[in-house]
């Protein structure tokens, strides 16, 4: 029932806005910043942020937001990030994760990587339907957001807010297959790449490619004219 209680904490609209803002930043967020983003007073934001932490949806810590240290640097401020733990509710109870892990284990042991990737690419094409390949990075962002990947635009060096840095790259904060990918990374990451290739297309102005980094999805999307290999 803990997951139900945690998700129920998001029923409050202010609390939900605060959670969505913190989750979308991919970094630590202070109370003042969160309050301003949600359009509420700092004291109210602090209350809701702490409630989200108690529910296990956020993690909290403290650091000096000025970046300075030593005398005169000020007191450390409380900061928040999205919790690493997953939350899911199914009524009645279902256990799709175990089924997925068993299937992934069997596929890996049988050497079915190529077949799995082919199936994933076909599924991506089915999800795209009769539409042409993705027409640009902005369209890709919308498409990936709808699939739960939490995309954000960065420069080629992965710097948020600096898309001019050697070309724009769409990076993905969330991997929808994270739990299974942790146990079977080559198999599931390859499947994920093939799925996105089918969804976005391979002969249009954008492409998906592998670029694994800690805390993010293993795939990025970029202009097919870029060449960072």
CSV table of C-alpha atoms in Angstrom, one decimal, residues 102-120 122 186-188 190-191 194:
chain,number,residue,atom,x,y,z
A,102,UNK,CA,12.3,-13.8,-17.3
A,103,UNK,CA,11.7,-13.2,-21.0
A,104,UNK,CA,14.9,-11.0,-21.2
A,105,UNK,CA,16.9,-13.7,-19.5
A,106,UNK,CA,15.7,-16.4,-21.9
A,107,UNK,CA,16.3,-14.1,-24.9
A,108,UNK,CA,19.8,-13.3,-23.7
A,109,UNK,CA,20.7,-17.0,-23.1
A,110,UNK,CA,19.3,-18.0,-26.4
A,111,UNK,CA,21.2,-15.3,-28.3
A,112,UNK,CA,18.0,-13.7,-29.6
A,113,UNK,CA,19.3,-10.1,-29.6
A,114,UNK,CA,18.8,-9.7,-33.4
A,115,UNK,CA,15.3,-11.1,-33.3
A,116,UNK,CA,14.3,-8.9,-30.4
A,117,UNK,CA,15.7,-5.8,-32.1
A,118,UNK,CA,13.8,-6.6,-35.3
A,119,UNK,CA,10.6,-7.0,-33.3
A,120,UNK,CA,11.2,-3.7,-31.4
A,122,UNK,CA,8.6,-3.2,-36.1
A,186,UNK,CA,23.1,-4.9,-23.8
A,187,UNK,CA,19.9,-6.7,-24.6
A,188,UNK,CA,17.4,-4.1,-23.4
A,190,UNK,CA,19.7,-2.5,-28.0
A,191,UNK,CA,15.9,-3.2,-28.0
A,194,UNK,CA,15.7,-0.3,-32.3
